[in-house]
GROMACS .gro file of C-alpha atoms in nm:
model
  432
    1UNK     CA    1   2.466   2.586  -0.641
    2UNK     CA    2   2.132   2.407  -0.611
    3UNK     CA    3   2.009   2.277  -0.282
    4UNK     CA    4   1.864   1.964  -0.445
    5UNK     CA    5   1.893   1.816  -0.793
    6UNK     CA    6   1.642   1.542  -0.875
    7UNK     CA    7   1.744   1.306  -1.154
    8UNK     CA    8   1.424   1.181  -1.316
    9UNK     CA    9   1.088   1.348  -1.367
   10UNK     CA   10   0.858   1.054  -1.310
   11UNK     CA   11   0.628   0.983  -1.017
   12UNK     CA   12   0.900   0.975  -0.750
   13UNK     CA   13   1.096   1.267  -0.889
   14UNK     CA   14   0.795   1.496  -0.917
   15UNK     CA   15   0.665   1.403  -0.572
   16UNK     CA   16   1.004   1.481  -0.420
   17UNK     CA   17   1.015   1.811  -0.611
   18UNK     CA   18   0.676   1.917  -0.473
   19UNK     CA   19   0.767   1.824  -0.117
   20UNK     CA   20   1.105   1.998  -0.130
   21UNK     CA   21   0.982   2.312  -0.303
   22UNK     CA   22   0.676   2.349  -0.080
   23UNK     CA   23   0.844   2.542   0.205
   24UNK     CA   24   0.980   2.788  -0.054
   25UNK     CA   25   1.329   2.811   0.086
   26UNK     CA   26   1.527   2.560  -0.120
   27UNK     CA   27   1.654   2.584  -0.477
   28UNK     CA   28   1.533   2.266  -0.643
   29UNK     CA   29   1.554   2.136  -0.999
   30UNK     CA   30   1.431   1.827  -1.182
   31UNK     CA   31   1.643   1.687  -1.465
   32UNK     CA   32   1.439   1.475  -1.708
   33UNK     CA   33   1.584   1.291  -2.006
   34UNK     CA   34   1.256   1.286  -2.203
   35UNK     CA   35   1.095   1.585  -2.381
   36UNK     CA   36   0.835   1.600  -2.103
   37UNK     CA   37   0.795   1.474  -1.751
   38UNK     CA   38   0.568   1.200  -1.620
   39UNK     CA   39   0.493   1.008  -1.940
   40UNK     CA   40   0.468   0.671  -1.769
   41UNK     CA   41   0.242   0.815  -1.501
   42UNK     CA   42  -0.019   0.888  -1.767
   43UNK     CA   43  -0.058   0.518  -1.842
   44UNK     CA   44  -0.110   0.400  -1.483
   45UNK     CA   45  -0.444   0.259  -1.375
   46UNK     CA   46  -0.561   0.237  -1.737
   47UNK     CA   47  -0.526   0.611  -1.766
   48UNK     CA   48  -0.699   0.676  -1.433
   49UNK     CA   49  -0.386   0.668  -1.210
   50UNK     CA   50  -0.433   0.430  -0.919
   51UNK     CA   51  -0.267   0.662  -0.666
   52UNK     CA   52  -0.233   0.409  -0.384
   53UNK     CA   53  -0.411   0.131  -0.204
   54UNK     CA   54  -0.534   0.199   0.149
   55UNK     CA   55  -0.498  -0.175   0.223
   56UNK     CA   56  -0.125  -0.175   0.149
   57UNK     CA   57   0.075  -0.415   0.366
   58UNK     CA   58   0.431  -0.552   0.337
   59UNK     CA   59   0.287  -0.875   0.195
   60UNK     CA   60   0.202  -0.689  -0.126
   61UNK     CA   61   0.571  -0.613  -0.190
   62UNK     CA   62   0.868  -0.810  -0.319
   63UNK     CA   63   1.243  -0.767  -0.330
   64UNK     CA   64   1.354  -0.570  -0.024
   65UNK     CA   65   1.024  -0.623   0.157
   66UNK     CA   66   1.167  -0.489   0.483
   67UNK     CA   67   1.238  -0.154   0.317
   68UNK     CA   68   0.884  -0.144   0.180
   69UNK     CA   69   0.746  -0.223   0.526
   70UNK     CA   70   0.946   0.062   0.676
   71UNK     CA   71   0.823   0.301   0.407
   72UNK     CA   72   0.462   0.203   0.478
   73UNK     CA   73   0.515   0.283   0.844
   74UNK     CA   74   0.691   0.616   0.785
   75UNK     CA   75   0.467   0.729   0.499
   76UNK     CA   76   0.145   0.524   0.488
   77UNK     CA   77  -0.128   0.557   0.223
   78UNK     CA   78  -0.314   0.818   0.430
   79UNK     CA   79  -0.003   1.041   0.417
   80UNK     CA   80   0.004   1.002   0.041
   81UNK     CA   81  -0.363   1.093   0.011
   82UNK     CA   82  -0.308   1.398   0.231
   83UNK     CA   83  -0.012   1.499   0.012
   84UNK     CA   84  -0.228   1.491  -0.300
   85UNK     CA   85  -0.505   1.676  -0.122
   86UNK     CA   86  -0.257   1.961  -0.070
   87UNK     CA   87  -0.177   1.950  -0.441
   88UNK     CA   88  -0.547   1.988  -0.520
   89UNK     CA   89  -0.617   1.624  -0.607
   90UNK     CA   90  -0.879   1.470  -0.376
   91UNK     CA   91  -0.909   1.094  -0.407
   92UNK     CA   92  -1.193   0.842  -0.414
   93UNK     CA   93  -1.137   0.492  -0.272
   94UNK     CA   94  -1.314   0.191  -0.424
   95UNK     CA   95  -1.424  -0.131  -0.256
   96UNK     CA   96  -1.084  -0.295  -0.313
   97UNK     CA   97  -0.899  -0.012  -0.140
   98UNK     CA   98  -0.769   0.140  -0.462
   99UNK     CA   99  -0.754   0.519  -0.455
  100UNK     CA  100  -0.810   0.721  -0.774
  101UNK     CA  101  -0.817   1.096  -0.832
  102UNK     CA  102  -1.170   1.233  -0.818
  103UNK     CA  103  -1.125   1.344  -1.179
  104UNK     CA  104  -1.058   0.979  -1.277
  105UNK     CA  105  -0.777   1.102  -1.501
  106UNK     CA  106  -0.406   1.036  -1.471
  107UNK     CA  107  -0.343   1.359  -1.662
  108UNK     CA  108  -0.484   1.563  -1.374
  109UNK     CA  109  -0.240   1.396  -1.134
  110UNK     CA  110   0.055   1.476  -1.357
  111UNK     CA  111  -0.064   1.833  -1.408
  112UNK     CA  112  -0.104   1.881  -1.033
  113UNK     CA  113   0.248   1.758  -0.961
  114UNK     CA  114   0.406   1.963  -1.237
  115UNK     CA  115   0.214   2.282  -1.165
  116UNK     CA  116   0.264   2.266  -0.789
  117UNK     CA  117   0.639   2.216  -0.826
  118UNK     CA  118   0.676   2.507  -1.068
  119UNK     CA  119   0.446   2.733  -0.864
  120UNK     CA  120   0.675   2.681  -0.567
  121UNK     CA  121   0.992   2.767  -0.753
  122UNK     CA  122   1.117   2.430  -0.875
  123UNK     CA  123   1.297   2.437  -1.210
  124UNK     CA  124   1.223   2.156  -1.457
  125UNK     CA  125   1.475   2.078  -1.729
  126UNK     CA  126   1.356   1.840  -2.003
  127UNK     CA  127   1.570   1.680  -2.275
  128UNK     CA  128   1.834   1.678  -2.003
  129UNK     CA  129   2.005   1.338  -1.976
  130UNK     CA  130   2.238   1.295  -1.680
  131UNK     CA  131   2.569   1.129  -1.765
  132UNK     CA  132   2.740   1.124  -1.428
  133UNK     CA  133   2.706   1.209  -1.060
  134UNK     CA  134   3.018   1.260  -0.854
  135UNK     CA  135   3.092   1.383  -0.502
  136UNK     CA  136   3.266   1.716  -0.476
  137UNK     CA  137   3.616   1.717  -0.331
  138UNK     CA  138   3.688   1.611   0.026
  139UNK     CA  139   3.550   1.855   0.274
  140UNK     CA  140   3.357   2.044   0.007
  141UNK     CA  141   3.028   1.860   0.054
  142UNK     CA  142   2.766   1.813  -0.213
  143UNK     CA  143   2.771   1.657  -0.557
  144UNK     CA  144   2.833   1.746  -0.918
  145UNK     CA  145   2.585   1.636  -1.183
  146UNK     CA  146   2.706   1.631  -1.543
  147UNK     CA  147   2.459   1.620  -1.832
  148UNK     CA  148   2.492   1.482  -2.184
  149UNK     CA  149   2.490   1.832  -2.335
  150UNK     CA  150   2.799   1.930  -2.137
  151UNK     CA  151   2.645   2.113  -1.843
  152UNK     CA  152   2.789   2.074  -1.496
  153UNK     CA  153   2.554   2.146  -1.206
  154UNK     CA  154   2.637   2.138  -0.838
  155UNK     CA  155   2.401   2.059  -0.553
  156UNK     CA  156   2.411   2.001  -0.180
  157UNK     CA  157   2.189   1.696  -0.223
  158UNK     CA  158   2.082   1.476  -0.516
  159UNK     CA  159   1.800   1.222  -0.555
  160UNK     CA  160   1.816   0.950  -0.820
  161UNK     CA  161   1.457   0.876  -0.922
  162UNK     CA  162   1.505   0.752  -1.276
  163UNK     CA  163   1.266   0.455  -1.264
  164UNK     CA  164   1.340   0.107  -1.393
  165UNK     CA  165   1.334  -0.074  -1.726
  166UNK     CA  166   0.961  -0.130  -1.772
  167UNK     CA  167   0.788   0.052  -2.060
  168UNK     CA  168   1.088   0.190  -2.256
  169UNK     CA  169   0.848   0.355  -2.502
  170UNK     CA  170   0.747   0.581  -2.215
  171UNK     CA  171   1.104   0.670  -2.126
  172UNK     CA  172   1.239   0.383  -1.917
  173UNK     CA  173   1.606   0.327  -1.994
  174UNK     CA  174   1.785   0.212  -1.680
  175UNK     CA  175   2.017   0.513  -1.653
  176UNK     CA  176   1.977   0.515  -1.276
  177UNK     CA  177   2.138   0.173  -1.239
  178UNK     CA  178   2.450   0.291  -1.418
  179UNK     CA  179   2.468   0.615  -1.219
  180UNK     CA  180   2.433   0.441  -0.885
  181UNK     CA  181   2.667   0.155  -0.973
  182UNK     CA  182   2.940   0.408  -1.045
  183UNK     CA  183   2.887   0.545  -0.696
  184UNK     CA  184   2.936   0.204  -0.536
  185UNK     CA  185   2.576   0.081  -0.518
  186UNK     CA  186   2.548  -0.273  -0.657
  187UNK     CA  187   2.250  -0.367  -0.872
  188UNK     CA  188   2.095  -0.712  -0.870
  189UNK     CA  189   1.921  -0.896  -1.151
  190UNK     CA  190   1.620  -0.728  -1.312
  191UNK     CA  191   1.328  -0.884  -1.494
  192UNK     CA  192   0.972  -0.787  -1.593
  193UNK     CA  193   0.700  -0.791  -1.327
  194UNK     CA  194   0.325  -0.746  -1.383
  195UNK     CA  195   0.335  -0.873  -1.739
  196UNK     CA  196   0.148  -1.127  -1.950
  197UNK     CA  197   0.265  -1.489  -1.954
  198UNK     CA  198   0.392  -1.658  -2.270
  199UNK     CA  199   0.245  -2.003  -2.340
  200UNK     CA  200   0.251  -2.241  -2.639
  201UNK     CA  201   0.044  -2.095  -2.921
  202UNK     CA  202  -0.146  -2.421  -2.974
  203UNK     CA  203  -0.277  -2.419  -2.617
  204UNK     CA  204  -0.466  -2.093  -2.665
  205UNK     CA  205  -0.509  -2.088  -3.042
  206UNK     CA  206  -0.824  -1.905  -3.149
  207UNK     CA  207  -0.886  -1.759  -2.803
  208UNK     CA  208  -0.742  -1.411  -2.857
  209UNK     CA  209  -0.950  -1.147  -2.681
  210UNK     CA  210  -1.169  -1.391  -2.488
  211UNK     CA  211  -1.208  -1.359  -2.113
  212UNK     CA  212  -1.304  -1.598  -1.837
  213UNK     CA  213  -1.331  -1.561  -1.462
  214UNK     CA  214  -1.147  -1.811  -1.248
  215UNK     CA  215  -0.831  -1.893  -1.057
  216UNK     CA  216  -0.485  -1.920  -1.208
  217UNK     CA  217  -0.195  -2.078  -1.021
  218UNK     CA  218   0.175  -2.076  -1.107
  219UNK     CA  219   0.365  -2.399  -1.043
  220UNK     CA  220   0.743  -2.439  -1.073
  221UNK     CA  221   0.900  -2.785  -1.070
  222UNK     CA  222   0.577  -2.923  -0.928
  223UNK     CA  223   0.547  -2.675  -0.644
  224UNK     CA  224   0.286  -2.404  -0.606
  225UNK     CA  225   0.442  -2.057  -0.631
  226UNK     CA  226   0.137  -1.831  -0.624
  227UNK     CA  227  -0.234  -1.836  -0.700
  228UNK     CA  228  -0.454  -1.547  -0.807
  229UNK     CA  229  -0.823  -1.505  -0.880
  230UNK     CA  230  -0.999  -1.276  -1.122
  231UNK     CA  231  -1.039  -1.219  -1.491
  232UNK     CA  232  -0.821  -1.426  -1.723
  233UNK     CA  233  -0.762  -1.278  -2.068
  234UNK     CA  234  -0.638  -1.495  -2.353
  235UNK     CA  235  -0.403  -1.353  -2.616
  236UNK     CA  236  -0.196  -1.480  -2.909
  237UNK     CA  237   0.048  -1.719  -2.746
  238UNK     CA  238  -0.019  -1.574  -2.405
  239UNK     CA  239  -0.239  -1.533  -2.102
  240UNK     CA  240  -0.301  -1.187  -1.963
  241UNK     CA  241  -0.541  -1.009  -1.728
  242UNK     CA  242  -0.450  -0.888  -1.381
  243UNK     CA  243  -0.466  -1.233  -1.223
  244UNK     CA  244  -0.215  -1.378  -1.472
  245UNK     CA  245   0.008  -1.071  -1.475
  246UNK     CA  246   0.051  -1.092  -1.099
  247UNK     CA  247   0.233  -1.423  -1.156
  248UNK     CA  248   0.498  -1.276  -1.388
  249UNK     CA  249   0.744  -1.187  -1.114
  250UNK     CA  250   0.747  -1.536  -0.965
  251UNK     CA  251   0.756  -1.692  -1.311
  252UNK     CA  252   1.059  -1.490  -1.416
  253UNK     CA  253   1.239  -1.575  -1.095
  254UNK     CA  254   1.167  -1.948  -1.133
  255UNK     CA  255   1.269  -1.960  -1.498
  256UNK     CA  256   1.595  -1.780  -1.422
  257UNK     CA  257   1.663  -2.055  -1.167
  258UNK     CA  258   1.617  -2.318  -1.439
  259UNK     CA  259   1.280  -2.445  -1.319
  260UNK     CA  260   0.997  -2.572  -1.536
  261UNK     CA  261   0.686  -2.357  -1.504
  262UNK     CA  262   0.322  -2.413  -1.580
  263UNK     CA  263  -0.007  -2.246  -1.495
  264UNK     CA  264  -0.312  -2.436  -1.380
  265UNK     CA  265  -0.645  -2.273  -1.458
  266UNK     CA  266  -0.958  -2.342  -1.259
  267UNK     CA  267  -1.231  -2.199  -1.479
  268UNK     CA  268  -1.501  -2.310  -1.236
  269UNK     CA  269  -1.347  -2.139  -0.933
  270UNK     CA  270  -1.632  -2.056  -0.695
  271UNK     CA  271  -1.896  -2.145  -0.955
  272UNK     CA  272  -2.112  -2.349  -0.718
  273UNK     CA  273  -2.126  -2.076  -0.454
  274UNK     CA  274  -2.236  -1.831  -0.723
  275UNK     CA  275  -2.483  -2.075  -0.874
  276UNK     CA  276  -2.650  -2.147  -0.541
  277UNK     CA  277  -2.660  -1.787  -0.425
  278UNK     CA  278  -3.024  -1.742  -0.529
  279UNK     CA  279  -3.157  -2.081  -0.419
  280UNK     CA  280  -3.354  -2.163  -0.108
  281UNK     CA  281  -3.148  -2.357   0.148
  282UNK     CA  282  -3.369  -2.666   0.103
  283UNK     CA  283  -3.297  -2.667  -0.273
  284UNK     CA  284  -2.918  -2.660  -0.235
  285UNK     CA  285  -2.751  -2.996  -0.208
  286UNK     CA  286  -2.450  -3.027   0.024
  287UNK     CA  287  -2.131  -2.943  -0.165
  288UNK     CA  288  -1.845  -3.188  -0.198
  289UNK     CA  289  -1.530  -3.023  -0.066
  290UNK     CA  290  -1.343  -3.111  -0.386
  291UNK     CA  291  -1.389  -2.864  -0.675
  292UNK     CA  292  -1.306  -3.150  -0.911
  293UNK     CA  293  -1.580  -3.371  -0.766
  294UNK     CA  294  -1.829  -3.086  -0.790
  295UNK     CA  295  -1.735  -3.031  -1.155
  296UNK     CA  296  -1.755  -3.402  -1.236
  297UNK     CA  297  -2.104  -3.433  -1.088
  298UNK     CA  298  -2.218  -3.120  -1.270
  299UNK     CA  299  -2.094  -3.260  -1.602
  300UNK     CA  300  -2.262  -3.596  -1.543
  301UNK     CA  301  -2.591  -3.421  -1.474
  302UNK     CA  302  -2.544  -3.196  -1.775
  303UNK     CA  303  -2.469  -3.487  -2.009
  304UNK     CA  304  -2.787  -3.666  -1.896
  305UNK     CA  305  -2.992  -3.351  -1.945
  306UNK     CA  306  -2.835  -3.256  -2.283
  307UNK     CA  307  -2.733  -3.592  -2.433
  308UNK     CA  308  -2.765  -3.480  -2.794
  309UNK     CA  309  -2.557  -3.163  -2.745
  310UNK     CA  310  -2.229  -3.195  -2.941
  311UNK     CA  311  -1.909  -3.164  -2.737
  312UNK     CA  312  -1.815  -2.846  -2.923
  313UNK     CA  313  -2.123  -2.681  -2.769
  314UNK     CA  314  -2.141  -2.881  -2.447
  315UNK     CA  315  -1.989  -2.611  -2.222
  316UNK     CA  316  -2.185  -2.322  -2.377
  317UNK     CA  317  -2.340  -2.113  -2.101
  318UNK     CA  318  -2.061  -2.206  -1.864
  319UNK     CA  319  -1.767  -2.071  -2.065
  320UNK     CA  320  -1.730  -1.871  -2.385
  321UNK     CA  321  -1.780  -2.118  -2.670
  322UNK     CA  322  -1.423  -2.123  -2.799
  323UNK     CA  323  -1.280  -2.147  -2.447
  324UNK     CA  324  -1.507  -2.445  -2.383
  325UNK     CA  325  -1.382  -2.609  -2.699
  326UNK     CA  326  -1.019  -2.551  -2.596
  327UNK     CA  327  -1.091  -2.713  -2.260
  328UNK     CA  328  -1.246  -3.015  -2.433
  329UNK     CA  329  -0.939  -3.049  -2.655
  330UNK     CA  330  -0.714  -3.023  -2.348
  331UNK     CA  331  -0.915  -3.312  -2.202
  332UNK     CA  332  -0.837  -3.519  -2.512
  333UNK     CA  333  -1.197  -3.549  -2.625
  334UNK     CA  334  -1.261  -3.599  -2.998
  335UNK     CA  335  -1.427  -3.567  -3.233
  336UNK     CA  336  -1.586  -3.242  -3.122
  337UNK     CA  337  -1.906  -3.331  -3.305
  338UNK     CA  338  -1.981  -3.635  -3.090
  339UNK     CA  339  -2.286  -3.603  -2.859
  340UNK     CA  340  -2.232  -3.537  -2.492
  341UNK     CA  341  -2.438  -3.845  -2.405
  342UNK     CA  342  -2.167  -4.065  -2.561
  343UNK     CA  343  -1.901  -3.954  -2.313
  344UNK     CA  344  -1.806  -4.227  -2.072
  345UNK     CA  345  -1.707  -4.182  -1.709
  346UNK     CA  346  -1.335  -4.150  -1.782
  347UNK     CA  347  -1.396  -3.881  -2.045
  348UNK     CA  348  -1.625  -3.682  -1.815
  349UNK     CA  349  -1.361  -3.716  -1.546
  350UNK     CA  350  -1.094  -3.581  -1.785
  351UNK     CA  351  -1.320  -3.290  -1.882
  352UNK     CA  352  -1.384  -3.207  -1.515
  353UNK     CA  353  -1.010  -3.215  -1.454
  354UNK     CA  354  -0.947  -2.980  -1.746
  355UNK     CA  355  -1.215  -2.741  -1.621
  356UNK     CA  356  -1.069  -2.722  -1.272
  357UNK     CA  357  -0.700  -2.778  -1.345
  358UNK     CA  358  -0.621  -2.692  -1.707
  359UNK     CA  359  -0.244  -2.721  -1.722
  360UNK     CA  360  -0.054  -2.502  -1.966
  361UNK     CA  361   0.328  -2.479  -1.983
  362UNK     CA  362   0.476  -2.131  -1.945
  363UNK     CA  363   0.778  -2.036  -2.154
  364UNK     CA  364   0.831  -1.691  -2.010
  365UNK     CA  365   0.677  -1.350  -1.973
  366UNK     CA  366   0.639  -1.052  -2.198
  367UNK     CA  367   0.946  -0.830  -2.201
  368UNK     CA  368   1.001  -0.491  -2.049
  369UNK     CA  369   0.826  -0.335  -2.348
  370UNK     CA  370   0.491  -0.460  -2.215
  371UNK     CA  371   0.567  -0.489  -1.843
  372UNK     CA  372   0.426  -0.245  -1.590
  373UNK     CA  373   0.712  -0.256  -1.341
  374UNK     CA  374   1.066  -0.386  -1.291
  375UNK     CA  375   1.148  -0.665  -1.047
  376UNK     CA  376   1.491  -0.629  -0.889
  377UNK     CA  377   1.712  -0.323  -0.902
  378UNK     CA  378   1.962  -0.136  -0.686
  379UNK     CA  379   2.016  -0.319  -0.360
  380UNK     CA  380   1.857  -0.158  -0.058
  381UNK     CA  381   2.133  -0.250   0.189
  382UNK     CA  382   2.328   0.050   0.058
  383UNK     CA  383   2.058   0.292   0.176
  384UNK     CA  384   1.920   0.394   0.513
  385UNK     CA  385   1.561   0.269   0.511
  386UNK     CA  386   1.447   0.551   0.739
  387UNK     CA  387   1.575   0.826   0.509
  388UNK     CA  388   1.657   0.668   0.171
  389UNK     CA  389   2.000   0.831   0.205
  390UNK     CA  390   2.302   0.652   0.063
  391UNK     CA  391   2.529   0.483   0.317
  392UNK     CA  392   2.819   0.525   0.073
  393UNK     CA  393   2.791   0.876  -0.072
  394UNK     CA  394   2.702   1.170   0.156
  395UNK     CA  395   2.420   1.381   0.015
  396UNK     CA  396   2.294   1.112  -0.226
  397UNK     CA  397   1.942   0.964  -0.212
  398UNK     CA  398   1.735   0.729  -0.429
  399UNK     CA  399   1.364   0.663  -0.460
  400UNK     CA  400   1.109   0.465  -0.659
  401UNK     CA  401   1.141   0.185  -0.911
  402UNK     CA  402   1.519   0.212  -0.950
  403UNK     CA  403   1.546   0.043  -0.609
  404UNK     CA  404   1.491  -0.327  -0.541
  405UNK     CA  405   1.127  -0.297  -0.434
  406UNK     CA  406   0.826  -0.383  -0.648
  407UNK     CA  407   0.464  -0.434  -0.558
  408UNK     CA  408   0.155  -0.614  -0.675
  409UNK     CA  409  -0.091  -0.458  -0.915
  410UNK     CA  410  -0.350  -0.231  -0.754
  411UNK     CA  411  -0.177   0.091  -0.649
  412UNK     CA  412   0.105  -0.065  -0.451
  413UNK     CA  413   0.387   0.039  -0.684
  414UNK     CA  414   0.281   0.403  -0.690
  415UNK     CA  415   0.252   0.392  -0.311
  416UNK     CA  416   0.620   0.292  -0.300
  417UNK     CA  417   0.709   0.563  -0.553
  418UNK     CA  418   0.539   0.838  -0.352
  419UNK     CA  419   0.639   0.718  -0.006
  420UNK     CA  420   1.007   0.664  -0.086
  421UNK     CA  421   1.025   1.008  -0.249
  422UNK     CA  422   0.851   1.181   0.042
  423UNK     CA  423   1.071   1.005   0.298
  424UNK     CA  424   1.384   1.124   0.116
  425UNK     CA  425   1.243   1.478   0.089
  426UNK     CA  426   1.161   1.490   0.460
  427UNK     CA  427   1.517   1.397   0.552
  428UNK     CA  428   1.662   1.658   0.319
  429UNK     CA  429   1.434   1.923   0.465
  430UNK     CA  430   1.542   1.826   0.817
  431UNK     CA  431   1.909   1.853   0.727
  432UNK     CA  432   1.896   2.165   0.509
   0.00000   0.00000   0.00000
């Protein structure tokens, strides 16, 4: 009989394996469905593995936010960094609080987890899909884990750390939901989070691959849901970039509720502050509090200074050329060859509005194939938040993305993966 069987060899499963095997007195095994462990981990942080974020707070989490808050208290980012230091992976923290391995390679994080677990006696079984988990008979204690190839393995404790539905090409399949549902743990709705937004192709036609800095806000039925700032990346029939992808969770939730969604882009967000940064105080005119009014005045001045400039080139130097042309079309200005000096007050007003509040309908988000994380999952009310132990099945635990907790982009999801796994491991070590 094993002391602990861990179902899933991703971030949470491997972290739990290292923590449980470390004392060297428990028999631990990881059961991974894929040919190798940690495939999804290799893609995190653009291949650099954003280990955590030292600025993590409950406000960066969604779903069962209370459970995330408890995990941050019991296993904060500094605990996670200390854990990886023991594994031989020192971290470097950037100005945004994001922690990366000193090697700057996700592969070194995966290697450290795998090697440390094996060095401390943990067994790792790959190509080992788990079909069922069942409690042993009354009074016997422990659980039986049955695999697709007919094996039956018994353990005193089991941790389900199978991940969610995001990135199926990297192994995500949702097996954990089925396993936990059979054991009496209900699962709520699931949808993609941290994913690109789908918009009408005409709105962004010809803009594929272009980037612009600004603010992007999600509105649902005329109400602001969330606003983000940063780089906006245009794609075929979509808007991507971290700022836009952060809106996917709220967008999916609103669309599932039957609401009409749109994004509003302010492509001049903070432009005046940046433009005046190098001027002497006496050269800087007082700023109107309205971004729209600032943009309108700027365009009036620009049209007077460049009256012969055709509209198709009028915003050159402010925005990438094709983005500027798309904004002009959104403002209803035509033909594009007309000189800027011919624009009347209403047209300049419309162009200023498009620059600061370009409205684009949103039809949905990219699917799980392109999403970074799953929103929703197994409900947290069936687990003790202090231990991640099941309230329904003695000896059963769960950790990571399979549970109804997801975070913003920037290291917050891996923080939940590590902390939930380490909290479960600590409780098992206390009890065994």
